[in-house]
Coordinates of C-alpha atoms in Angstrom, one line a residue:
X1 CA 164.3 -32.0 -121.4
X2 CA 166.6 -30.9 -118.5
X3 CA 167.5 -27.8 -120.4
X4 CA 163.9 -27.0 -121.1
X5 CA 163.0 -27.5 -117.4
X6 CA 165.9 -25.2 -116.4
X7 CA 164.7 -22.5 -118.9
X8 CA 161.1 -22.7 -117.6
X9 CA 162.3 -22.4 -114.0
X10 CA 164.4 -19.4 -114.9
X11 CA 161.5 -17.7 -116.7
X12 CA 159.3 -18.3 -113.7
X13 CA 161.8 -16.8 -111.4
X14 CA 162.2 -13.7 -113.6
X15 CA 158.4 -13.3 -113.8
X16 CA 158.2 -13.6 -110.0
X17 CA 161.0 -11.0 -109.5
X18 CA 159.2 -8.6 -111.9
X19 CA 156.0 -9.2 -110.0
X20 CA 157.6 -8.5 -106.6
X21 CA 159.1 -5.2 -108.0
X22 CA 155.5 -4.1 -108.7
X23 CA 154.1 -4.9 -105.3
X24 CA 152.9 -2.0 -103.1
X25 CA 152.7 -1.8 -99.3
X26 CA 150.6 0.6 -97.3
X27 CA 150.9 0.8 -93.5
X28 CA 148.1 2.5 -91.6
X29 CA 148.0 3.2 -87.9
X30 CA 145.6 4.9 -85.5
X31 CA 147.0 6.0 -82.3
X32 CA 146.1 4.1 -79.1
X33 CA 143.0 2.3 -80.3
X34 CA 142.4 -0.5 -77.8
X35 CA 142.0 -4.1 -78.8
X36 CA 139.0 -4.3 -76.6
X37 CA 136.9 -2.0 -78.9
X38 CA 138.3 -3.6 -82.0
X39 CA 137.2 -7.1 -81.0
X40 CA 134.3 -6.4 -78.5
X41 CA 132.9 -3.1 -79.7
X42 CA 131.8 -0.3 -77.3
X43 CA 132.2 -0.9 -73.5
X44 CA 128.9 -0.4 -71.8
X45 CA 130.5 0.5 -68.4
X46 CA 132.5 3.3 -69.8
X47 CA 129.6 4.6 -71.8
X48 CA 127.4 4.7 -68.7
X49 CA 130.0 6.6 -66.7
X50 CA 129.0 10.3 -66.7
X51 CA 132.7 11.2 -66.4
X52 CA 133.3 9.8 -69.9
X53 CA 130.1 9.9 -71.9
X54 CA 129.8 13.7 -72.6
X55 CA 126.3 13.5 -71.2
X56 CA 125.1 11.4 -74.1
X57 CA 125.1 7.8 -72.9
X58 CA 121.8 7.3 -74.7
X59 CA 123.3 8.5 -78.0
X60 CA 126.3 6.2 -77.6
X61 CA 124.1 3.2 -77.0
X62 CA 121.8 4.1 -79.9
X63 CA 124.7 4.3 -82.3
X64 CA 127.0 1.5 -81.1
X65 CA 125.1 -0.9 -78.8
X66 CA 124.1 -4.4 -79.6
X67 CA 123.3 -7.3 -77.2
X68 CA 126.0 -9.4 -78.9
X69 CA 129.7 -8.8 -79.0
X70 CA 129.7 -9.6 -82.7
X71 CA 127.0 -7.0 -83.3
X72 CA 128.7 -4.3 -81.3
X73 CA 132.1 -4.6 -83.1
X74 CA 130.3 -4.7 -86.4
X75 CA 128.5 -1.4 -85.6
X76 CA 131.7 0.2 -84.5
X77 CA 134.0 -0.9 -87.3
X78 CA 131.9 -2.3 -90.2
X79 CA 134.7 -2.3 -92.7
X80 CA 137.0 -4.2 -90.4
X81 CA 134.4 -6.9 -89.7
X82 CA 132.7 -6.8 -93.1
X83 CA 135.7 -6.9 -95.3
X84 CA 139.0 -7.5 -93.4
X85 CA 137.4 -10.3 -91.4
X86 CA 136.4 -12.0 -94.6
X87 CA 139.3 -11.2 -97.0
X88 CA 142.2 -10.7 -94.6
X89 CA 143.4 -11.7 -91.1
X90 CA 143.0 -10.0 -87.7
X91 CA 145.3 -10.6 -84.7
X92 CA 145.1 -9.7 -81.0
X93 CA 141.9 -10.9 -79.5
X94 CA 143.1 -11.9 -76.1
X95 CA 139.7 -13.7 -75.4
X96 CA 141.2 -16.4 -77.6
X97 CA 144.7 -16.1 -76.1
X98 CA 145.8 -14.5 -79.4
X99 CA 148.2 -12.0 -77.9
X100 CA 150.0 -9.1 -79.6
X101 CA 152.1 -6.7 -77.5
X102 CA 154.7 -4.0 -77.6
X103 CA 158.1 -5.4 -77.2
X104 CA 159.4 -2.0 -76.1
X105 CA 159.0 -1.5 -72.3
X106 CA 157.5 2.0 -72.5
X107 CA 154.0 1.7 -74.1
X108 CA 153.7 5.1 -75.6
X109 CA 153.9 6.6 -79.0
X110 CA 157.5 7.3 -80.3
X111 CA 158.8 3.9 -79.1
X112 CA 155.8 2.2 -80.5
X113 CA 156.0 3.8 -83.9
X114 CA 159.7 3.2 -84.0
X115 CA 159.1 -0.5 -83.2
X116 CA 156.5 -0.8 -85.9
X117 CA 158.5 0.8 -88.6
X118 CA 162.1 -0.5 -87.8
X119 CA 161.2 -4.0 -86.5
X120 CA 163.5 -3.3 -83.6
X121 CA 163.5 -2.2 -80.0
X122 CA 165.9 0.4 -78.8
X123 CA 165.5 1.1 -75.1
X124 CA 167.3 4.4 -75.5
X125 CA 164.2 5.6 -77.4
X126 CA 162.3 6.5 -74.2
X127 CA 160.7 9.8 -74.9
X128 CA 158.3 11.4 -77.4
X129 CA 160.8 14.2 -77.7
X130 CA 163.6 11.8 -78.8
X131 CA 165.7 13.2 -81.6
X132 CA 165.8 11.8 -85.2
X133 CA 165.6 8.0 -85.1
X134 CA 169.0 6.4 -85.7
X135 CA 167.5 3.2 -87.1
X136 CA 166.5 2.4 -90.7
X137 CA 162.8 1.9 -91.2
X138 CA 160.8 -0.3 -93.6
X139 CA 159.9 2.7 -95.8
X140 CA 163.5 3.8 -96.0
X141 CA 164.4 0.2 -96.9
X142 CA 162.0 0.3 -99.9
X143 CA 163.2 3.8 -100.9
X144 CA 166.7 2.4 -101.4
X145 CA 165.5 0.0 -104.0
X146 CA 165.7 1.2 -107.6
X147 CA 162.1 0.0 -108.3
X148 CA 160.8 2.0 -105.3
X149 CA 163.1 5.1 -105.3
X150 CA 161.1 8.3 -105.1
X151 CA 157.9 6.3 -104.8
X152 CA 157.7 6.4 -101.0
X153 CA 156.0 8.9 -98.7
X154 CA 154.4 9.2 -95.2
X155 CA 151.6 11.3 -93.8
X156 CA 150.9 11.7 -90.1
X157 CA 148.6 13.7 -87.9
X158 CA 151.3 14.0 -85.2
X159 CA 154.2 16.4 -85.7
X160 CA 156.9 13.9 -84.4
X161 CA 157.0 11.7 -87.5
X162 CA 159.7 13.7 -89.2
X163 CA 161.9 12.5 -86.3
X164 CA 160.5 9.0 -85.9
X165 CA 161.1 8.3 -89.6
X166 CA 164.1 10.6 -89.8
X167 CA 163.0 12.5 -92.8
X168 CA 166.3 14.1 -93.6
X169 CA 168.2 10.8 -93.8
X170 CA 165.3 8.7 -95.2
X171 CA 165.1 10.9 -98.3
X172 CA 161.4 10.9 -99.0
X173 CA 158.5 13.2 -98.0
X174 CA 157.2 12.9 -94.5
X175 CA 154.3 15.3 -94.1
X176 CA 152.9 15.6 -90.6
X177 CA 150.7 17.9 -88.5
X178 CA 150.8 21.4 -90.1
X179 CA 153.6 20.9 -92.6
X180 CA 153.1 22.6 -95.9
X181 CA 152.0 19.6 -97.9
X182 CA 152.2 21.4 -101.2
X183 CA 155.9 20.9 -101.0
X184 CA 155.2 17.3 -102.0
X185 CA 152.3 17.9 -104.3
X186 CA 151.3 21.3 -105.5
X187 CA 147.9 21.3 -107.3
X188 CA 144.6 23.1 -106.6
X189 CA 143.2 20.3 -104.4
X190 CA 146.3 20.0 -102.3
X191 CA 146.6 23.7 -102.0
X192 CA 143.0 24.0 -100.7
X193 CA 143.5 21.1 -98.3
X194 CA 146.7 22.7 -97.0
X195 CA 145.0 26.0 -96.5
X196 CA 142.1 24.4 -94.6
X197 CA 144.6 22.5 -92.4
X198 CA 146.7 25.6 -91.7
X199 CA 143.8 28.0 -91.0
X200 CA 141.3 25.7 -89.4
X201 CA 140.5 24.9 -85.8
X202 CA 143.4 23.4 -83.9
X203 CA 141.9 21.6 -80.9
X204 CA 145.1 19.6 -80.1
X205 CA 147.5 22.5 -80.4
X206 CA 150.3 23.0 -82.9
X207 CA 151.7 19.5 -82.5
X208 CA 148.8 17.5 -84.0
X209 CA 146.1 18.1 -86.6
X210 CA 142.7 16.6 -86.9
X211 CA 142.6 13.3 -88.8
X212 CA 140.2 14.7 -91.5
X213 CA 143.1 16.8 -92.9
X214 CA 145.6 14.0 -92.7
X215 CA 143.3 11.6 -94.4
X216 CA 142.2 13.7 -97.3
X217 CA 145.7 15.0 -98.0
X218 CA 147.1 11.5 -97.9
X219 CA 144.3 10.1 -100.0
X220 CA 144.8 12.7 -102.6
X221 CA 148.6 12.1 -102.7
X222 CA 148.0 8.4 -103.0
X223 CA 145.6 8.9 -106.0
X224 CA 147.8 11.4 -107.8
X225 CA 151.4 10.4 -107.0
X226 CA 150.7 6.6 -106.6
X227 CA 153.5 5.7 -104.1
X228 CA 154.7 2.1 -103.9
X229 CA 155.4 2.2 -100.2
X230 CA 153.2 4.5 -98.2
X231 CA 152.4 5.2 -94.5
X232 CA 149.4 7.0 -93.0
X233 CA 149.1 7.7 -89.3
X234 CA 145.9 8.9 -87.7
X235 CA 145.7 10.3 -84.2
X236 CA 142.1 11.3 -83.1
X237 CA 141.5 8.1 -81.2
X238 CA 144.4 8.8 -78.8
X239 CA 143.6 12.5 -78.3
X240 CA 139.9 11.9 -77.4
X241 CA 140.8 9.0 -75.1
X242 CA 143.3 11.1 -73.2
X243 CA 140.5 13.7 -72.7
X244 CA 138.2 11.0 -71.4
X245 CA 135.7 11.6 -74.2
X246 CA 134.5 8.1 -74.9
X247 CA 131.8 9.2 -77.2
X248 CA 134.3 11.0 -79.5
X249 CA 136.8 8.2 -79.1
X250 CA 134.3 5.7 -80.5
X251 CA 133.3 8.2 -83.2
X252 CA 137.0 8.5 -84.2
X253 CA 137.4 4.7 -84.3
X254 CA 134.3 4.5 -86.5
X255 CA 135.5 7.2 -88.8
X256 CA 139.0 5.7 -89.0
X257 CA 137.4 2.4 -90.1
X258 CA 135.4 4.1 -92.8
X259 CA 138.4 5.9 -94.1
X260 CA 140.4 2.7 -94.3
X261 CA 137.6 1.2 -96.2
X262 CA 137.7 4.2 -98.6
X263 CA 141.4 3.6 -99.2
X264 CA 140.9 -0.1 -99.8
X265 CA 138.0 0.3 -102.1
X266 CA 140.0 2.8 -104.2
X267 CA 142.9 0.3 -104.3
X268 CA 140.5 -2.4 -105.6
X269 CA 139.4 -0.2 -108.5
X270 CA 142.8 1.1 -109.5
X271 CA 144.7 -1.2 -111.9
X272 CA 148.1 -0.1 -110.5
X273 CA 147.1 -1.3 -107.0
X274 CA 144.5 -4.0 -107.4
X275 CA 145.9 -7.4 -106.5
X276 CA 149.3 -5.8 -106.0
X277 CA 148.9 -4.2 -102.6
X278 CA 149.5 -5.4 -99.1
X279 CA 147.8 -3.4 -96.3
X280 CA 148.9 -3.6 -92.7
X281 CA 146.7 -1.8 -90.1
X282 CA 147.7 -1.5 -86.4
X283 CA 148.3 0.8 -83.4
X284 CA 151.3 2.1 -81.5
X285 CA 150.2 1.1 -78.0
X286 CA 147.2 -0.1 -76.0
X287 CA 145.4 1.5 -73.0
X288 CA 144.3 0.7 -69.5
X289 CA 141.1 -1.1 -68.6
X290 CA 137.6 0.2 -67.9
X291 CA 137.4 -1.2 -64.3
X292 CA 140.1 1.2 -63.0
X293 CA 139.0 4.0 -65.4
X294 CA 142.5 3.7 -66.9
X295 CA 141.3 3.4 -70.5
X296 CA 142.2 7.1 -70.9
X297 CA 145.9 6.4 -70.2
X298 CA 148.9 4.3 -71.3
X299 CA 152.6 4.0 -70.4
X300 CA 154.7 1.8 -68.1
X301 CA 152.5 2.3 -65.1
X302 CA 149.2 1.4 -66.8
X303 CA 148.4 -2.3 -66.7
X304 CA 147.5 -3.7 -70.1
X305 CA 148.8 -0.7 -72.1
X306 CA 151.2 -3.0 -74.0
X307 CA 148.3 -4.9 -75.5
X308 CA 147.8 -4.1 -79.2
X309 CA 146.3 -5.7 -82.4
X310 CA 146.9 -5.7 -86.1
X311 CA 145.3 -6.8 -89.3
X312 CA 146.7 -7.6 -92.8
X313 CA 145.1 -8.0 -96.2
X314 CA 146.7 -8.5 -99.6
X315 CA 147.2 -10.8 -102.6
X316 CA 149.3 -13.3 -100.6
X317 CA 147.1 -13.2 -97.4
X318 CA 144.8 -16.2 -96.9
X319 CA 141.3 -15.0 -96.0
X320 CA 141.3 -16.6 -92.5
X321 CA 139.6 -13.7 -90.7
X322 CA 139.9 -13.5 -86.9
X323 CA 142.9 -15.6 -85.8
X324 CA 141.9 -17.6 -82.7
X325 CA 145.1 -19.5 -82.3
X326 CA 146.9 -19.3 -78.9
X327 CA 150.1 -17.4 -79.6
X328 CA 152.3 -14.5 -78.5
X329 CA 153.3 -12.0 -81.1
X330 CA 155.1 -8.6 -80.9
X331 CA 154.9 -5.3 -82.5
X332 CA 158.5 -5.5 -83.7
X333 CA 157.6 -8.4 -86.0
X334 CA 155.3 -6.2 -88.2
X335 CA 157.9 -4.6 -90.4
X336 CA 159.4 -7.9 -91.6
X337 CA 155.8 -9.3 -92.0
X338 CA 154.6 -6.6 -94.4
X339 CA 157.9 -6.8 -96.3
X340 CA 157.6 -10.6 -96.6
X341 CA 154.0 -10.4 -97.8
X342 CA 155.2 -8.1 -100.5
X343 CA 157.9 -10.5 -101.5
X344 CA 160.9 -9.0 -99.7
X345 CA 163.2 -9.7 -96.8
X346 CA 163.6 -6.5 -94.7
X347 CA 167.2 -6.1 -93.6
X348 CA 168.9 -3.2 -91.8
X349 CA 172.0 -2.3 -89.8
X350 CA 170.1 -3.4 -86.7
X351 CA 168.6 -6.8 -85.8
X352 CA 165.1 -7.1 -87.4
X353 CA 162.6 -9.3 -85.6
X354 CA 161.3 -12.3 -87.6
X355 CA 158.1 -12.0 -89.5
X356 CA 154.8 -13.3 -88.2
X357 CA 153.9 -16.6 -89.8
X358 CA 150.8 -15.2 -91.6
X359 CA 148.7 -17.8 -93.3
X360 CA 149.3 -17.4 -97.0
X361 CA 147.4 -18.5 -100.1

């Protein structure tokens, strides 16, 4: 009987190991989207301000206003509140003292993305022009595993991701801004998308493309190449906020939400991904508040710009919805969290922050 029990335990462990090797992770970020809009919806005071509403306050109210906070956030991000809030978990609503913050002291993009992906804070990383990241990231960790080797990729709207992820060392495709994405996947659809990206309007200059190109190139790569560890970073929310264009900032958040829903719905209908994929969605930094008109900015001098949010969904994630527990969490915990939910312990040459204690099934 003891031998039989031992054999059964062994078979269960082998089955669990095989299952873990088949798990996928997808990390998605949108640059500088405030927790205030995620949890409260549109801000009426900003929308009324002629400095920020693009002379269309009525249009903003018609599209996104509701007399209740729940109604406003549902209108702005219907997938988040219609699916993630029912099937996953959302963290960072400070109205319930559920706090998520940057652990890095800088509160802007390169340090934030580095913190998300490496699970570590390096105070030497203090510039968006910082050279290739010296620290191993979660995607690189997966790419070193035989079961994940050459099944890892990253797409980003911003041209700095080849340095943030350290593409040359990491050894997997990092396609950002106006890179020739046909180097990773050369087929008629990707060639057309690449041509549209390269020759289209460049409102943010040569350093960042519009999210529409990043999204559809990443989605096509996901559907064709089927990576097991994947990262997509969108940027329109930050760009429009810096310009003070609240109407377009809200539209960008709304569009981002729709695109995340598109990705998740595809996952749920693909047998290689359904019930095998953990999705983490977050942002690199927060922004200032509406009262001081600092919502357009972030960085050390902008109060509240360290305040962020995140959401997780996947086969191990209990459908707890909005987490209202009083707690303090940090961005540096996210890398270990997504690894743990996929069945792995993220380790690196640097100290990795412990995972968030996500409620599991």
